[in-house]
């Protein structure tokens, strides 16, 4: 008979790292459904890499890049909050800045006393994850609470 795993307790705070990609939007839908089901708060976190993975022209200072990325994230998070409020899902969010995205996510898990994480993969294969590593993979290795990993199709 297969072993059945039961949550040690019903989650009250679910964390969703979101980068507004199609795979993280799909994860948002799943996390919202779970939050509704468990009457849990959904905490959205967007992490802006301190060292951007894109090549910036020399004329754009990093502080300007971070401010533009923060404004972009806050606008998208506001849309998420409005949509989730219409579905009666209680939400909070933060925009974090750090050179270790997985580490920043783990800091939020501890700081906010998160008891479940929903995270999506981006389905990236080839050399990119070998060089940069998978954020989802790092979170899976580090997180101590229940985790739902949603695998997305390859881009």
PDB file of C-alpha atoms in Angstrom:
ATOM      1  CA  UNK A   1       0.000   0.000   0.000  1.00  0.00           C
ATOM      2  CA  UNK A   2       1.476   3.442  -0.921  1.00  0.00           C
ATOM      3  CA  UNK A   3       2.557   5.658   1.932  1.00  0.00           C
ATOM      4  CA  UNK A   4       0.293   8.668   2.440  1.00  0.00           C
ATOM      5  CA  UNK A   5       1.905  11.927   3.550  1.00  0.00           C
ATOM      6  CA  UNK A   6      -0.242  14.353   5.502  1.00  0.00           C
ATOM      7  CA  UNK A   7       0.643  17.980   6.222  1.00  0.00           C
ATOM      8  CA  UNK A   8       1.826  18.263   9.825  1.00  0.00           C
ATOM      9  CA  UNK A   9      -0.639  21.143   9.977  1.00  0.00           C
ATOM     10  CA  UNK A  10      -2.808  23.030   7.570  1.00  0.00           C
ATOM     11  CA  UNK A  11      -0.756  25.789   5.930  1.00  0.00           C
ATOM     12  CA  UNK A  12      -1.660  29.303   7.019  1.00  0.00           C
ATOM     13  CA  UNK A  13       0.959  31.193   4.955  1.00  0.00           C
ATOM     14  CA  UNK A  14       1.838  30.065   1.454  1.00  0.00           C
ATOM     15  CA  UNK A  15       4.787  31.642  -0.343  1.00  0.00           C
ATOM     16  CA  UNK A  16       4.910  32.039  -4.103  1.00  0.00           C
ATOM     17  CA  UNK A  17       8.121  33.364  -5.659  1.00  0.00           C
ATOM     18  CA  UNK A  18       6.887  35.159  -8.792  1.00  0.00           C
ATOM     19  CA  UNK A  19       8.793  36.638 -11.722  1.00  0.00           C
ATOM     20  CA  UNK A  20       5.658  37.239 -13.854  1.00  0.00           C
ATOM     21  CA  UNK A  21       6.736  34.631 -16.435  1.00  0.00           C
ATOM     22  CA  UNK A  22       4.049  32.298 -17.859  1.00  0.00           C
ATOM     23  CA  UNK A  23       5.213  29.470 -15.565  1.00  0.00           C
ATOM     24  CA  UNK A  24       5.059  31.624 -12.437  1.00  0.00           C
ATOM     25  CA  UNK A  25       1.609  32.904 -13.478  1.00  0.00           C
ATOM     26  CA  UNK A  26       0.447  29.268 -13.722  1.00  0.00           C
ATOM     27  CA  UNK A  27       1.939  28.670 -10.263  1.00  0.00           C
ATOM     28  CA  UNK A  28       0.023  31.721  -9.018  1.00  0.00           C
ATOM     29  CA  UNK A  29      -3.235  30.061 -10.058  1.00  0.00           C
ATOM     30  CA  UNK A  30      -2.330  26.872  -8.178  1.00  0.00           C
ATOM     31  CA  UNK A  31      -1.165  28.803  -5.102  1.00  0.00           C
ATOM     32  CA  UNK A  32      -4.376  30.879  -5.118  1.00  0.00           C
ATOM     33  CA  UNK A  33      -6.466  27.705  -5.263  1.00  0.00           C
ATOM     34  CA  UNK A  34      -4.525  26.255  -2.315  1.00  0.00           C
ATOM     35  CA  UNK A  35      -4.848  29.493  -0.349  1.00  0.00           C
ATOM     36  CA  UNK A  36      -8.616  29.468  -0.949  1.00  0.00           C
ATOM     37  CA  UNK A  37      -8.893  25.816   0.032  1.00  0.00           C
ATOM     38  CA  UNK A  38      -6.888  26.206   3.251  1.00  0.00           C
ATOM     39  CA  UNK A  39      -8.096  29.779   4.025  1.00  0.00           C
ATOM     40  CA  UNK A  40      -4.403  30.700   4.039  1.00  0.00           C
ATOM     41  CA  UNK A  41      -2.625  33.946   3.311  1.00  0.00           C
ATOM     42  CA  UNK A  42      -0.740  34.006   0.014  1.00  0.00           C
ATOM     43  CA  UNK A  43       2.592  35.820   0.189  1.00  0.00           C
ATOM     44  CA  UNK A  44       4.055  36.820  -3.180  1.00  0.00           C
ATOM     45  CA  UNK A  45       7.753  37.603  -3.453  1.00  0.00           C
ATOM     46  CA  UNK A  46       9.609  38.994  -6.436  1.00  0.00           C
ATOM     47  CA  UNK A  47      13.399  38.990  -6.220  1.00  0.00           C
ATOM     48  CA  UNK A  48      15.399  41.462  -8.277  1.00  0.00           C
ATOM     49  CA  UNK A  49      18.917  40.144  -8.887  1.00  0.00           C
ATOM     50  CA  UNK A  50      21.457  42.643  -7.582  1.00  0.00           C
ATOM     51  CA  UNK A  51      23.756  41.640 -10.442  1.00  0.00           C
ATOM     52  CA  UNK A  52      21.372  41.594 -13.415  1.00  0.00           C
ATOM     53  CA  UNK A  53      21.710  38.579 -15.707  1.00  0.00           C
ATOM     54  CA  UNK A  54      21.102  40.839 -18.700  1.00  0.00           C
ATOM     55  CA  UNK A  55      23.893  42.922 -20.115  1.00  0.00           C
ATOM     56  CA  UNK A  56      23.151  46.539 -19.370  1.00  0.00           C
ATOM     57  CA  UNK A  57      24.533  49.391 -21.413  1.00  0.00           C
ATOM     58  CA  UNK A  58      27.247  51.228 -19.482  1.00  0.00           C
ATOM     59  CA  UNK A  59      25.090  54.343 -19.426  1.00  0.00           C
ATOM     60  CA  UNK A  60      22.390  52.775 -17.188  1.00  0.00           C
ATOM     61  CA  UNK A  61      23.503  52.791 -13.545  1.00  0.00           C
ATOM     62  CA  UNK A  62      22.620  49.687 -11.532  1.00  0.00           C
ATOM     63  CA  UNK A  63      20.553  51.760  -9.073  1.00  0.00           C
ATOM     64  CA  UNK A  64      18.409  52.965 -11.972  1.00  0.00           C
ATOM     65  CA  UNK A  65      18.012  49.369 -13.206  1.00  0.00           C
ATOM     66  CA  UNK A  66      16.936  48.214  -9.735  1.00  0.00           C
ATOM     67  CA  UNK A  67      14.456  51.100  -9.345  1.00  0.00           C
ATOM     68  CA  UNK A  68      12.887  50.357 -12.745  1.00  0.00           C
ATOM     69  CA  UNK A  69      12.707  46.638 -11.906  1.00  0.00           C
ATOM     70  CA  UNK A  70      11.136  47.467  -8.504  1.00  0.00           C
ATOM     71  CA  UNK A  71       8.507  49.718 -10.151  1.00  0.00           C
ATOM     72  CA  UNK A  72       7.731  46.997 -12.723  1.00  0.00           C
ATOM     73  CA  UNK A  73       7.378  44.375  -9.959  1.00  0.00           C
ATOM     74  CA  UNK A  74       5.205  46.607  -7.760  1.00  0.00           C
ATOM     75  CA  UNK A  75       2.844  47.352 -10.680  1.00  0.00           C
ATOM     76  CA  UNK A  76       2.496  43.647 -11.496  1.00  0.00           C
ATOM     77  CA  UNK A  77       2.072  42.704  -7.831  1.00  0.00           C
ATOM     78  CA  UNK A  78      -0.708  45.313  -7.509  1.00  0.00           C
ATOM     79  CA  UNK A  79      -2.543  43.594 -10.393  1.00  0.00           C
ATOM     80  CA  UNK A  80      -2.078  40.222  -8.669  1.00  0.00           C
ATOM     81  CA  UNK A  81      -3.415  41.633  -5.377  1.00  0.00           C
ATOM     82  CA  UNK A  82      -6.502  43.064  -7.120  1.00  0.00           C
ATOM     83  CA  UNK A  83      -7.235  39.782  -8.903  1.00  0.00           C
ATOM     84  CA  UNK A  84      -6.731  37.732  -5.735  1.00  0.00           C
ATOM     85  CA  UNK A  85      -8.822  40.130  -3.623  1.00  0.00           C
ATOM     86  CA  UNK A  86     -11.711  39.623  -6.061  1.00  0.00           C
ATOM     87  CA  UNK A  87     -11.350  35.891  -5.317  1.00  0.00           C
ATOM     88  CA  UNK A  88     -11.230  36.619  -1.557  1.00  0.00           C
ATOM     89  CA  UNK A  89      -7.658  35.440  -1.172  1.00  0.00           C
ATOM     90  CA  UNK A  90      -5.754  37.349   1.503  1.00  0.00           C
ATOM     91  CA  UNK A  91      -2.397  38.462   0.101  1.00  0.00           C
ATOM     92  CA  UNK A  92       0.787  40.264   1.030  1.00  0.00           C
ATOM     93  CA  UNK A  93       3.922  40.751  -1.005  1.00  0.00           C
ATOM     94  CA  UNK A  94       7.436  42.078  -1.058  1.00  0.00           C
ATOM     95  CA  UNK A  95      10.072  42.968  -3.593  1.00  0.00           C
ATOM     96  CA  UNK A  96      13.518  41.810  -2.506  1.00  0.00           C
ATOM     97  CA  UNK A  97      16.896  42.710  -4.005  1.00  0.00           C
ATOM     98  CA  UNK A  98      19.833  40.333  -3.716  1.00  0.00           C
ATOM     99  CA  UNK A  99      22.620  38.594  -5.581  1.00  0.00           C
ATOM    100  CA  UNK A 100      21.350  35.169  -4.397  1.00  0.00           C
ATOM    101  CA  UNK A 101      17.733  34.771  -5.498  1.00  0.00           C
ATOM    102  CA  UNK A 102      17.210  31.425  -3.723  1.00  0.00           C
ATOM    103  CA  UNK A 103      18.822  32.853  -0.574  1.00  0.00           C
ATOM    104  CA  UNK A 104      16.496  35.867  -0.720  1.00  0.00           C
ATOM    105  CA  UNK A 105      13.501  33.521  -1.024  1.00  0.00           C
ATOM    106  CA  UNK A 106      14.716  31.531   1.998  1.00  0.00           C
ATOM    107  CA  UNK A 107      15.081  34.760   4.014  1.00  0.00           C
ATOM    108  CA  UNK A 108      11.414  35.532   3.291  1.00  0.00           C
ATOM    109  CA  UNK A 109      10.411  31.974   4.311  1.00  0.00           C
ATOM    110  CA  UNK A 110      12.050  32.508   7.708  1.00  0.00           C
ATOM    111  CA  UNK A 111      11.110  36.169   8.227  1.00  0.00           C
ATOM    112  CA  UNK A 112       7.433  35.652   7.343  1.00  0.00           C
ATOM    113  CA  UNK A 113       7.065  32.224   9.044  1.00  0.00           C
ATOM    114  CA  UNK A 114       5.962  30.587   5.802  1.00  0.00           C
ATOM    115  CA  UNK A 115       4.635  27.061   6.200  1.00  0.00           C
ATOM    116  CA  UNK A 116       4.269  26.061   2.515  1.00  0.00           C
ATOM    117  CA  UNK A 117       6.053  27.089  -0.687  1.00  0.00           C
ATOM    118  CA  UNK A 118       4.685  26.839  -4.227  1.00  0.00           C
ATOM    119  CA  UNK A 119       7.342  27.340  -6.901  1.00  0.00           C
ATOM    120  CA  UNK A 120       7.545  26.714 -10.623  1.00  0.00           C
ATOM    121  CA  UNK A 121      10.418  25.612 -12.768  1.00  0.00           C
ATOM    122  CA  UNK A 122      11.001  27.296 -16.088  1.00  0.00           C
ATOM    123  CA  UNK A 123      11.701  24.054 -17.942  1.00  0.00           C
ATOM    124  CA  UNK A 124      15.097  25.348 -19.037  1.00  0.00           C
ATOM    125  CA  UNK A 125      17.550  22.759 -20.276  1.00  0.00           C
ATOM    126  CA  UNK A 126      20.963  22.863 -21.857  1.00  0.00           C
ATOM    127  CA  UNK A 127      23.873  24.963 -20.591  1.00  0.00           C
ATOM    128  CA  UNK A 128      21.917  27.792 -18.882  1.00  0.00           C
ATOM    129  CA  UNK A 129      20.979  25.901 -15.668  1.00  0.00           C
ATOM    130  CA  UNK A 130      24.461  24.353 -15.537  1.00  0.00           C
ATOM    131  CA  UNK A 131      26.040  27.781 -15.468  1.00  0.00           C
ATOM    132  CA  UNK A 132      23.442  29.707 -13.447  1.00  0.00           C
ATOM    133  CA  UNK A 133      21.837  26.885 -11.461  1.00  0.00           C
ATOM    134  CA  UNK A 134      18.134  26.448 -10.963  1.00  0.00           C
ATOM    135  CA  UNK A 135      16.546  28.699  -8.374  1.00  0.00           C
ATOM    136  CA  UNK A 136      13.741  26.177  -7.853  1.00  0.00           C
ATOM    137  CA  UNK A 137      16.306  23.381  -7.378  1.00  0.00           C
ATOM    138  CA  UNK A 138      18.157  25.408  -4.741  1.00  0.00           C
ATOM    139  CA  UNK A 139      14.922  26.214  -2.895  1.00  0.00           C
ATOM    140  CA  UNK A 140      13.897  22.527  -2.975  1.00  0.00           C
ATOM    141  CA  UNK A 141      17.210  21.625  -1.315  1.00  0.00           C
ATOM    142  CA  UNK A 142      16.986  24.344   1.358  1.00  0.00           C
ATOM    143  CA  UNK A 143      13.326  24.661   2.371  1.00  0.00           C
ATOM    144  CA  UNK A 144      12.139  22.809   5.469  1.00  0.00           C
ATOM    145  CA  UNK A 145       8.365  23.259   5.055  1.00  0.00           C
ATOM    146  CA  UNK A 146       6.105  21.445   2.553  1.00  0.00           C
ATOM    147  CA  UNK A 147       6.796  22.474  -1.025  1.00  0.00           C
ATOM    148  CA  UNK A 148       4.805  22.118  -4.222  1.00  0.00           C
ATOM    149  CA  UNK A 149       7.072  22.162  -7.279  1.00  0.00           C
ATOM    150  CA  UNK A 150       5.241  22.806 -10.528  1.00  0.00           C
ATOM    151  CA  UNK A 151       7.155  21.778 -13.599  1.00  0.00           C
ATOM    152  CA  UNK A 152       6.452  23.960 -16.601  1.00  0.00           C
ATOM    153  CA  UNK A 153       6.886  23.064 -20.228  1.00  0.00           C
ATOM    154  CA  UNK A 154      10.148  23.943 -21.899  1.00  0.00           C
ATOM    155  CA  UNK A 155      10.087  27.519 -23.230  1.00  0.00           C
TER     156      UNK A 155
END
